[in-house]
mmCIF file of C-alpha atoms and ligand atoms in Angstrom:
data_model
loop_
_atom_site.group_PDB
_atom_site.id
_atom_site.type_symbol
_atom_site.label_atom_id
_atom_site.label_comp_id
_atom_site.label_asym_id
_atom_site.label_seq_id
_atom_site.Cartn_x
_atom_site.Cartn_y
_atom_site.Cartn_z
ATOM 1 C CA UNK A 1 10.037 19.357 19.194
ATOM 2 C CA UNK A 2 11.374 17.982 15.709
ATOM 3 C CA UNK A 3 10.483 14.429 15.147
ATOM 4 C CA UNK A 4 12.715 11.576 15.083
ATOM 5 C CA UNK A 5 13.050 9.614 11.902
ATOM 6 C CA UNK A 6 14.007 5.947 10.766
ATOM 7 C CA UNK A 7 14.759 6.058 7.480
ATOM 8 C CA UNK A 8 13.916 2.462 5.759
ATOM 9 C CA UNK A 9 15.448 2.774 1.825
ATOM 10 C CA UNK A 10 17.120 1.775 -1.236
ATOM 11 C CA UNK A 11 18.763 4.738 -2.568
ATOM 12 C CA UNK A 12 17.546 4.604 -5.663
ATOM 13 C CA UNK A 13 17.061 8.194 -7.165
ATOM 14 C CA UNK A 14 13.646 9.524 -5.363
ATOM 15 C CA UNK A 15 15.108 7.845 -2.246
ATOM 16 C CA UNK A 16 18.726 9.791 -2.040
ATOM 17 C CA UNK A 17 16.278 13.122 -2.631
ATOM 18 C CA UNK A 18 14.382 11.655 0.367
ATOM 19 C CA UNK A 19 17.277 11.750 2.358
ATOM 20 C CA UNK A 20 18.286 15.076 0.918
ATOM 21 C CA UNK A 21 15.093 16.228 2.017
ATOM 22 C CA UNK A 22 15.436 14.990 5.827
ATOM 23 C CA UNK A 23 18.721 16.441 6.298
ATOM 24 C CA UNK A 24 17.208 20.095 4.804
ATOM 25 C CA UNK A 25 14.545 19.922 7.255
ATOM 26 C CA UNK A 26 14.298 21.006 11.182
ATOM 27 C CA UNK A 27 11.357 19.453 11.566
ATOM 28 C CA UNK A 28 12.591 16.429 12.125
ATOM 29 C CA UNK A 29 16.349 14.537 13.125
ATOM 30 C CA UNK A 30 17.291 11.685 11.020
ATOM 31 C CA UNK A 31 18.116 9.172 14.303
ATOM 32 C CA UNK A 32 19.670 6.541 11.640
ATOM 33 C CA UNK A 33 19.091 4.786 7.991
ATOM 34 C CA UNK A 34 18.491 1.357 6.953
ATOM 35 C CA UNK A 35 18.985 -0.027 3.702
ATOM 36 C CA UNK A 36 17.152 -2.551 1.496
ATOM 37 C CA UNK A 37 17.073 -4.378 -1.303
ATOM 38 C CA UNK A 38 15.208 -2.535 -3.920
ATOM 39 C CA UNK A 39 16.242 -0.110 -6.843
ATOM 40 C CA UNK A 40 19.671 -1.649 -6.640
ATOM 41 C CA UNK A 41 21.315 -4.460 -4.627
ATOM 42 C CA UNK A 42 21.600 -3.927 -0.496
ATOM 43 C CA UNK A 43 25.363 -3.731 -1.146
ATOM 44 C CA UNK A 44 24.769 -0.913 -4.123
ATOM 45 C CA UNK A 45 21.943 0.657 -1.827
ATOM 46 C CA UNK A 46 24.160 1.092 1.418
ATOM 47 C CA UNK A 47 27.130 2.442 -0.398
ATOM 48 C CA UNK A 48 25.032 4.842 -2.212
ATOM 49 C CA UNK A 49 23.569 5.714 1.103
ATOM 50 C CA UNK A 50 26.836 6.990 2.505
ATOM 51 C CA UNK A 51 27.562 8.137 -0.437
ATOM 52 C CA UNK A 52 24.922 11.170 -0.215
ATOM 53 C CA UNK A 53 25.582 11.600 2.824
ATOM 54 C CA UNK A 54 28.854 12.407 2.223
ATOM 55 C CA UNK A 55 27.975 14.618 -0.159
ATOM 56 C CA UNK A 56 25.610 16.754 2.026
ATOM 57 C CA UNK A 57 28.355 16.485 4.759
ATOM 58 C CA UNK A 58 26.161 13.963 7.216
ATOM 59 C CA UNK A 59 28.312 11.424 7.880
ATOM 60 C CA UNK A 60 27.584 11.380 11.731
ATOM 61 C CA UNK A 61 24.137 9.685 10.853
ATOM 62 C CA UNK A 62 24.635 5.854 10.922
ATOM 63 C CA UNK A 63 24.179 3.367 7.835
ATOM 64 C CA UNK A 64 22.545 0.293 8.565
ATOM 65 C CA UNK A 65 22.758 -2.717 5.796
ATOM 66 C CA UNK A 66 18.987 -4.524 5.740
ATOM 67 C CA UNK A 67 17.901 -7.791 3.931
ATOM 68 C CA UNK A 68 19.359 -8.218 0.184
ATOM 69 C CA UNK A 69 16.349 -10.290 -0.753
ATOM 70 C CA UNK A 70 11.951 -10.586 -0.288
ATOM 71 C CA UNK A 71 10.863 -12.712 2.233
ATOM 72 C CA UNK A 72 9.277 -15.319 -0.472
ATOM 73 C CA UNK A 73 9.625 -13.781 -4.020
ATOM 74 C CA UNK A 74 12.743 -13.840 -5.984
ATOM 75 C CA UNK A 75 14.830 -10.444 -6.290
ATOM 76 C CA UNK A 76 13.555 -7.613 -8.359
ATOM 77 C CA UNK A 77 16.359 -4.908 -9.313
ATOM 78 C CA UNK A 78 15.152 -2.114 -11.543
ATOM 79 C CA UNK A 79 18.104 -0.772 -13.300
ATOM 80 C CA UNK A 80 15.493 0.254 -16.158
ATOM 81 C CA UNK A 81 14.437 3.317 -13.649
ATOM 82 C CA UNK A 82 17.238 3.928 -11.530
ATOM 83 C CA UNK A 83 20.321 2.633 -13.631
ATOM 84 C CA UNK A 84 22.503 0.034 -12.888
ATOM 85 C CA UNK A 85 24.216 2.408 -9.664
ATOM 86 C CA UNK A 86 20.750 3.383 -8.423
ATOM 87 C CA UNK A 87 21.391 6.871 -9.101
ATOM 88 C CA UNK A 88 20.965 7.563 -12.719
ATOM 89 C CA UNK A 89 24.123 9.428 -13.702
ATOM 90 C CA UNK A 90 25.271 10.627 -10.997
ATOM 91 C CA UNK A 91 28.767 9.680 -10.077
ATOM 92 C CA UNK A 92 29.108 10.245 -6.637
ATOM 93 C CA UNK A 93 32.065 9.826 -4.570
ATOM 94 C CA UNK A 94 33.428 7.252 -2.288
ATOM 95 C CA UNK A 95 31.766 6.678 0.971
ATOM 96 C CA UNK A 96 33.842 8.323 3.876
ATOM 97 C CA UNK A 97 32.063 6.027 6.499
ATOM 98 C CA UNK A 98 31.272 2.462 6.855
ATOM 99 C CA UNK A 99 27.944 1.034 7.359
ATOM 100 C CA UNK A 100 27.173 -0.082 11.079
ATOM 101 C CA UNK A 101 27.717 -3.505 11.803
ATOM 102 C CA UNK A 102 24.067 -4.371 13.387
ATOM 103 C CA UNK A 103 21.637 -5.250 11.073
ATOM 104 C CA UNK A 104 18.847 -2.733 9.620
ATOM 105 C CA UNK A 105 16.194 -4.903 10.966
ATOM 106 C CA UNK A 106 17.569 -5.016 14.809
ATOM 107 C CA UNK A 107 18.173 -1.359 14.358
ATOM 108 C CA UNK A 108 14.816 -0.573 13.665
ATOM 109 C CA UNK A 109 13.884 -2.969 16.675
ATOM 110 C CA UNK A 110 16.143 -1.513 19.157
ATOM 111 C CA UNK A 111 15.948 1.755 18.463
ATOM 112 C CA UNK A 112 11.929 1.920 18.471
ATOM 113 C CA UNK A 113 11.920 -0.501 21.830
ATOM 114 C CA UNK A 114 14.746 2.564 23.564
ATOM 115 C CA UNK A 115 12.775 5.262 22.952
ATOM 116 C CA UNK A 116 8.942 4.249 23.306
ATOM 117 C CA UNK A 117 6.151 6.343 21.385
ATOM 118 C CA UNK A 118 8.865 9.097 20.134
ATOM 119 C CA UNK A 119 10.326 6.805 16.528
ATOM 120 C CA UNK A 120 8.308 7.430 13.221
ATOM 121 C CA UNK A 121 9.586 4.737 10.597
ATOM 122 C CA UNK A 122 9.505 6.396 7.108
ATOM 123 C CA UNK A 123 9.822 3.068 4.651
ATOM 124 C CA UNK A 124 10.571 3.967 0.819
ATOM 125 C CA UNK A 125 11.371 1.183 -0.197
ATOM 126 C CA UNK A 126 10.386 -2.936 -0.171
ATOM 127 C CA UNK A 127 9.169 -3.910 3.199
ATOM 128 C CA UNK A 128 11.335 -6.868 4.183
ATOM 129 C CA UNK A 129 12.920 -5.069 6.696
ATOM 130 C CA UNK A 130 10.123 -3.878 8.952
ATOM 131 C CA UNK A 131 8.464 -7.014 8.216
ATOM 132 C CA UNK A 132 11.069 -8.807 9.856
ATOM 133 C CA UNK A 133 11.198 -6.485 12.423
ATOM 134 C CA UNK A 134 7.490 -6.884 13.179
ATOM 135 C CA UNK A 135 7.739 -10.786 13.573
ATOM 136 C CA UNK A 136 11.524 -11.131 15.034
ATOM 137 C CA UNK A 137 10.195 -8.173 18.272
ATOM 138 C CA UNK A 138 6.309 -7.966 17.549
ATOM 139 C CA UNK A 139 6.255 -5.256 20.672
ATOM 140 C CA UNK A 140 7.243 -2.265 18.207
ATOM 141 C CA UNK A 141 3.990 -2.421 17.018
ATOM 142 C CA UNK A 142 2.588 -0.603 20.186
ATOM 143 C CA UNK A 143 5.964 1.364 20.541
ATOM 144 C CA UNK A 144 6.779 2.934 17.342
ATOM 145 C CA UNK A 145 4.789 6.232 17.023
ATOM 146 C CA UNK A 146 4.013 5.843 13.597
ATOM 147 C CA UNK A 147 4.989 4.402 9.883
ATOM 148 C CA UNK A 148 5.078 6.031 6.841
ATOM 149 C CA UNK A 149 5.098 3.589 3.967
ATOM 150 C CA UNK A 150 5.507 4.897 0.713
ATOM 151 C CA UNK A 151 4.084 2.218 -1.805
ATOM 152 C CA UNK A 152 0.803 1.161 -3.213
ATOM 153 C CA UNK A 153 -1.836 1.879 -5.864
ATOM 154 C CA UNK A 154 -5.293 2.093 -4.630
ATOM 155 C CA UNK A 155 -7.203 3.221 -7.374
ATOM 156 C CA UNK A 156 -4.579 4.473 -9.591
ATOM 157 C CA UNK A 157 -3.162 1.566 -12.266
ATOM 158 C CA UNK A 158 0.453 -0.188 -11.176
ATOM 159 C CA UNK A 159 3.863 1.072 -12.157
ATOM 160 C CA UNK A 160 5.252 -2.452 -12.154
ATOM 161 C CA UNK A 161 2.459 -4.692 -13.625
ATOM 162 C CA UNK A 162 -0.733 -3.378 -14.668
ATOM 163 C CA UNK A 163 -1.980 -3.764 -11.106
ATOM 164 C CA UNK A 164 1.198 -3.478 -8.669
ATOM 165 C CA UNK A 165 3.224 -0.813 -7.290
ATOM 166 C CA UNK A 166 7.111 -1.255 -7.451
ATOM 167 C CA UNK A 167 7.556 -1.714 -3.479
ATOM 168 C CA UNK A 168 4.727 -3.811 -2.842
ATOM 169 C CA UNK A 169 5.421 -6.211 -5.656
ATOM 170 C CA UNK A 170 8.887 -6.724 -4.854
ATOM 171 C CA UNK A 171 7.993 -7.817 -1.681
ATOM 172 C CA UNK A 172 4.199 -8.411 -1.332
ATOM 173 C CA UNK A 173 4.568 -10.530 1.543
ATOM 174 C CA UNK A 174 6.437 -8.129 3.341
ATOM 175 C CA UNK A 175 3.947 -5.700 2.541
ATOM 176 C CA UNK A 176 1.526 -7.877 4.011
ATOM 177 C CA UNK A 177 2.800 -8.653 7.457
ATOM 178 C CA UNK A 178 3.184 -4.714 7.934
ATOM 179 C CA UNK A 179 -0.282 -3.688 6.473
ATOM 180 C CA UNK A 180 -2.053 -6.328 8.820
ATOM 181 C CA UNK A 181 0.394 -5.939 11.669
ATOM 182 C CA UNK A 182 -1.874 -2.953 13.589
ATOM 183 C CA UNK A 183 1.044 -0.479 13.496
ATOM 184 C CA UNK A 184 -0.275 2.849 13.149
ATOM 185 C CA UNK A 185 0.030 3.729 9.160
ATOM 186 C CA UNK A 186 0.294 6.447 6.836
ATOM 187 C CA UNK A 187 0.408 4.938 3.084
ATOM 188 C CA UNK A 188 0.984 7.111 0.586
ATOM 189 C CA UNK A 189 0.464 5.447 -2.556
ATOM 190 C CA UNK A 190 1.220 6.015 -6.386
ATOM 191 C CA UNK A 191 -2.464 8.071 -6.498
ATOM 192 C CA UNK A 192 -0.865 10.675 -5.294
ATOM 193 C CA UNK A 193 2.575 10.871 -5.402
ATOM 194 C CA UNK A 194 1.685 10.444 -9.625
ATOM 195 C CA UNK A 195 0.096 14.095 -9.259
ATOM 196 C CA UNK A 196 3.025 15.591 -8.368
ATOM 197 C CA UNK A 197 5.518 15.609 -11.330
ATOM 198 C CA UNK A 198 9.166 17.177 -11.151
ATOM 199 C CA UNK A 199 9.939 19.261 -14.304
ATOM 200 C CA UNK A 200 12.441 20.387 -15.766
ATOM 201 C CA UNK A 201 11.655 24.247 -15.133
ATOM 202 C CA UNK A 202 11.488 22.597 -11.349
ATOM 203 C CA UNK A 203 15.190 21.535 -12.358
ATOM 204 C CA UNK A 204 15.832 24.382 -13.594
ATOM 205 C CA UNK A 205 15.153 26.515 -10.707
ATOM 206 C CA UNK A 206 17.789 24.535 -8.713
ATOM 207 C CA UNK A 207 20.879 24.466 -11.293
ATOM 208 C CA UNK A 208 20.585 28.488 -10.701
ATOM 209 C CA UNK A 209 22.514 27.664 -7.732
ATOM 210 C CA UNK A 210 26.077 26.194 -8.569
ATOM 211 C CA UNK A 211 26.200 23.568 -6.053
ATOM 212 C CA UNK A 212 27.259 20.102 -6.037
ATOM 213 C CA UNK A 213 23.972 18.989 -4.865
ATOM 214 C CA UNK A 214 22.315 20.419 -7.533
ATOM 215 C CA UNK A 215 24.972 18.251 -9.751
ATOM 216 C CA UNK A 216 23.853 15.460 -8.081
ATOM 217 C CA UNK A 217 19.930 16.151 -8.454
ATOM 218 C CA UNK A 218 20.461 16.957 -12.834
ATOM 219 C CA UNK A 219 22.709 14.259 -12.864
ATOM 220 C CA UNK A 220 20.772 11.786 -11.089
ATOM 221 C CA UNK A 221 16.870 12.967 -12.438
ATOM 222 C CA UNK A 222 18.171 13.421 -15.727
ATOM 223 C CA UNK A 223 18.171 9.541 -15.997
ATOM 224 C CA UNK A 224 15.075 8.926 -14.552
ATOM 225 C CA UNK A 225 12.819 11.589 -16.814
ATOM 226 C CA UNK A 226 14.449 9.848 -19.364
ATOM 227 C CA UNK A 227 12.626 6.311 -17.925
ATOM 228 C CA UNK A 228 9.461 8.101 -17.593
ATOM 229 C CA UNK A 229 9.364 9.628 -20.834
ATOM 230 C CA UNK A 230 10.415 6.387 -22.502
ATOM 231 C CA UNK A 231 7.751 3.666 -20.839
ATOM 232 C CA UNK A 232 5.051 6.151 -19.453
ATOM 233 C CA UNK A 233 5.330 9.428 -21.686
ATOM 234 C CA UNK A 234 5.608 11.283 -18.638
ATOM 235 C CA UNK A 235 7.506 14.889 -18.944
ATOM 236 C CA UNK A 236 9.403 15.156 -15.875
ATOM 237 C CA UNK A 237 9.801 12.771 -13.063
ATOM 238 C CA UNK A 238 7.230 11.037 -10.486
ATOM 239 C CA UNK A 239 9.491 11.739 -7.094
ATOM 240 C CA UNK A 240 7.328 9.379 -4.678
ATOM 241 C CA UNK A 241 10.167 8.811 -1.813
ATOM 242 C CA UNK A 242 10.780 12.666 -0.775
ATOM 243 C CA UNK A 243 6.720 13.416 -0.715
ATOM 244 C CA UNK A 244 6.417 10.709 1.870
ATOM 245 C CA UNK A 245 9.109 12.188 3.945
ATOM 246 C CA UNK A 246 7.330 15.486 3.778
ATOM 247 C CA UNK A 247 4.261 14.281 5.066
ATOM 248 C CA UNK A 248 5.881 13.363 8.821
ATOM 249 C CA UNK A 249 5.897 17.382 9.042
ATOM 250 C CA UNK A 250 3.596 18.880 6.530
ATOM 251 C CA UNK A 251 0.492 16.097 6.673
ATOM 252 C CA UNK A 252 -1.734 18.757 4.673
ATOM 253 C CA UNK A 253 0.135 18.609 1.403
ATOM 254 C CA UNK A 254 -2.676 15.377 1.161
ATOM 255 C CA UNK A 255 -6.180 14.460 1.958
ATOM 256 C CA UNK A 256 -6.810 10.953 3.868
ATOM 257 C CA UNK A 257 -9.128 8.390 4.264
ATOM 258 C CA UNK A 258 -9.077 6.169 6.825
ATOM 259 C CA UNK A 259 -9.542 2.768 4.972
ATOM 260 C CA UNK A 260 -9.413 -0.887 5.106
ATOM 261 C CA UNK A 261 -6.565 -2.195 2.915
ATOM 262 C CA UNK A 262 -4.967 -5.236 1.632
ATOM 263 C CA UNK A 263 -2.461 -6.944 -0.522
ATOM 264 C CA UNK A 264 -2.430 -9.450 -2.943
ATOM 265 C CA UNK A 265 -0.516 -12.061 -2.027
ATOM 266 C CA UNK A 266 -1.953 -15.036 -4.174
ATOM 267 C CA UNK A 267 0.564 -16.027 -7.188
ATOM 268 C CA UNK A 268 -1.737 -14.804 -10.495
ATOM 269 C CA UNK A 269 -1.612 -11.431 -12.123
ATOM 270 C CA UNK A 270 -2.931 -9.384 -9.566
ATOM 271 C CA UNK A 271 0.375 -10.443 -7.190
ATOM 272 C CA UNK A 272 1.304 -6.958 -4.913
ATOM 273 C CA UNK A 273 -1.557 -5.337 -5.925
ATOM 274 C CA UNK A 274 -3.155 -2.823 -3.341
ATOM 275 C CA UNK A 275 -6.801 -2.947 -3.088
ATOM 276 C CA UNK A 276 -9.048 -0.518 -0.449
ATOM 277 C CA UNK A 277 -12.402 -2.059 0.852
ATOM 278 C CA UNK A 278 -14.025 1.862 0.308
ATOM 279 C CA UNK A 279 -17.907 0.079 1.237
ATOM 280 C CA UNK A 280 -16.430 -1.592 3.980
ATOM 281 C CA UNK A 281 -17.642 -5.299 2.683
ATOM 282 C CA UNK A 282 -15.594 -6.819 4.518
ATOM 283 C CA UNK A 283 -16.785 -5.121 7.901
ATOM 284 C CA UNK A 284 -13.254 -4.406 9.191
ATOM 285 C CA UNK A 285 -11.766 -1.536 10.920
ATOM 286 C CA UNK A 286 -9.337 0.180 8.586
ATOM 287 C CA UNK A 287 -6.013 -0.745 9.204
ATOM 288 C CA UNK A 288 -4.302 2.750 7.840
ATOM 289 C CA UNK A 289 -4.588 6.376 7.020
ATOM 290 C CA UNK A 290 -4.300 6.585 2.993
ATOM 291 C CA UNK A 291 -3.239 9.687 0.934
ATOM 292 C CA UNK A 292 -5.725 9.529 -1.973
ATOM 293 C CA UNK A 293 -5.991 13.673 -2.693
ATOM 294 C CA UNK A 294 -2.471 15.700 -2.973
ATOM 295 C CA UNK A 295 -1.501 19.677 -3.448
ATOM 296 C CA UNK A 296 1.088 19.351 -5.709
ATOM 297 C CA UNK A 297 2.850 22.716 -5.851
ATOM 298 C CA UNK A 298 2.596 22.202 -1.803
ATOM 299 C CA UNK A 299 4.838 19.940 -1.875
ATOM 300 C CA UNK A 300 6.815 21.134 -4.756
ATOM 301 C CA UNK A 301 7.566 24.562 -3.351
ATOM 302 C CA UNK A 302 8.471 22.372 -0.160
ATOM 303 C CA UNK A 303 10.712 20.358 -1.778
ATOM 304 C CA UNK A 304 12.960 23.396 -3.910
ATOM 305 C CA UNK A 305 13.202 25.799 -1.177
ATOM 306 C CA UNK A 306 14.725 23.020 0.819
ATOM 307 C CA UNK A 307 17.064 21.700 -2.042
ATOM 308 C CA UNK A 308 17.642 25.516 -2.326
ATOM 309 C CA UNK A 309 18.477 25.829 1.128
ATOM 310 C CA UNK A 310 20.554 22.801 1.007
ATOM 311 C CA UNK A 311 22.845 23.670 -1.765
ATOM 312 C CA UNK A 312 23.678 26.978 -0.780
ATOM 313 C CA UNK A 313 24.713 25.608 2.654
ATOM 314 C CA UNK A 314 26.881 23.212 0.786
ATOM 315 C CA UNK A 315 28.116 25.566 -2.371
HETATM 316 C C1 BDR B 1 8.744 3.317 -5.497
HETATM 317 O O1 BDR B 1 9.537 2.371 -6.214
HETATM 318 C C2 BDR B 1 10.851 2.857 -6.408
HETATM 319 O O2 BDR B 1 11.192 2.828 -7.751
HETATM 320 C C3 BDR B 1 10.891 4.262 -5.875
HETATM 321 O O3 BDR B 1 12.105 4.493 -5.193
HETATM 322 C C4 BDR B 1 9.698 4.354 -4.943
HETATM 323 O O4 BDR B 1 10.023 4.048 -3.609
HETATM 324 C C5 BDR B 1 7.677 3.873 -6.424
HETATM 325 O O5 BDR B 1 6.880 2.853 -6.914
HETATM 326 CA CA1 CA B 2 12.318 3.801 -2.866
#
């Protein structure tokens, strides 16, 4: 039985290869997406959202348009990593649907509280949404089935400040209602998804097929090896959003610990910064399941053969 997906995101150039990656796979049916502020305003987000959707010819899976800022902190684009568009330099083309007029947050409510224990919530991007979620119908925690968050840095250094992952500092807050709100988590954090680089042989491999989603994939990681090469002499491209969408099918691409973990939410340096209690100090019963060991070319492989697959369907 293939599993049935939320998809929480801000497309964003990992996150449209996320959602490339959910529509290439039978393992599981994308029920619906919701969009949020992030790697590109809620408005930018949502129309690039339908956007590759169109392009993969999904259009029958329904948009919904989330919060456009954090629950307490100011808004954080970051154009830097993701261009101004969210999606590098790809030029994609107009949406040919409309995003749904309920809100991301009520979707995720209502469609978790209609179908008890069968909805996994895959969240790439800033929490606000679930977060709101949690508080606004606090039942879902016993009814969703499970959440994937993708966000974090446990032990490995931050990719926004010294000590904070991107989606956590954007919206620590958020990040700490969901981490502490006893729905049952899967984090996968930078430690791994840092392992796991996409290179340009990996690019490469694709282009061999003459597809526009392969287009879309050089035009859109071209920008963002470009980011990684400039501020963290990386060769290739850290693809964190698609590796947590794998792991709702293929769990052992990573090894887990169940942990205890928290979030900085006090206002110095270490604000959104992930931290693990590994000795249990605190004497608390771990609140998630954390990815902290990765196969790389697991997921790798994983990942081309379905962008493969993908782009000959749609050649
Ligand atoms: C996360 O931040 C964003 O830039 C990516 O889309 C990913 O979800 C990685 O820190
Ligand atoms: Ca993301």
């Amino acid at each position: 039985m293939p599993k049935h997906i939320i998809l929480d995101t801000d497309p964003g150039i990992d996150d449209s290869l996320a959602i490339l990656l959910a529509l290439a796979s039978p393992e599981i049916v994308l029920d619906g997406i919701s969009t949020i502020h992030g790697n590109a305003s809620t408005t930018q987000v949502t129309t690039n959202a339908l956007s590759i959707l169109k392009l993969a010819h999904a259009n029958q899976i329904p948009v919904y348009r989330g919060c456009e800022l954090p629950l307490v902190q100011p808004s954080l684009l970051s154009p830097e990593t993701h261009g101004n568009s969210g999606l590098g330099y790809a030029k994609l083309p107009e949406p040919a649907a409309r995003p749904q007029v309920k809100h991301g947050s009520d979707f995720i409510i209502e469609h978790i509280m209609s179908h008890p224990g069968e909805i996994s919530l895959v969240a790439i991007g800033p929490l606000t949404n679930v977060a709101l979620a949690v508080r606004k119908e606090p039942r879902i925690v016993e009814n969703v089935k499970e959440v994937f968050v993708m966000g974090g840095a446990i032990k490995y250094q931050g990719n926004t400040t010294p000590l904070a992952e991107y989606n956590t500092y954007v919206d620590p807050h958020a990040a700490h209602v969901v981490f502490h709100s006893g729905m049952p988590i899967v984090l996968t954090p930078l430690d791994v998804t840092y392992d796991c680089i996409f290179l340009k042989e990996d690019l490469n491999r694709l282009l061999k097929i003459d597809s526009p989603i392969t287009k879309f994939i050089a035009d859109a990681t071209r920008f963002y090896m470009e980011f990684h090469d400039e501020y963290q002499k990386i060769d290739g491209c850290v693809i964190n959003d698609p590796m947590t969408l794998a792991l709702t099918y293929m769990p052992e691409i990573c090894d887990y610990q169940d942990l205890y973990v928290d979030v900085d939410i006090s206002t110095g340096v270490g604000l959104g910064n992930t931290f693990a209690d590994f000795y249990n100090y605190e004497k608390k019963a771990p609140n998630m399941r954390v990815a902290l060991g990765v196969r790389p070319r697991m997921f790798m492989e994983l990942f081309l053969e379905r962008m493969e697959k993908l782009a000959r369907v749609n050649s």
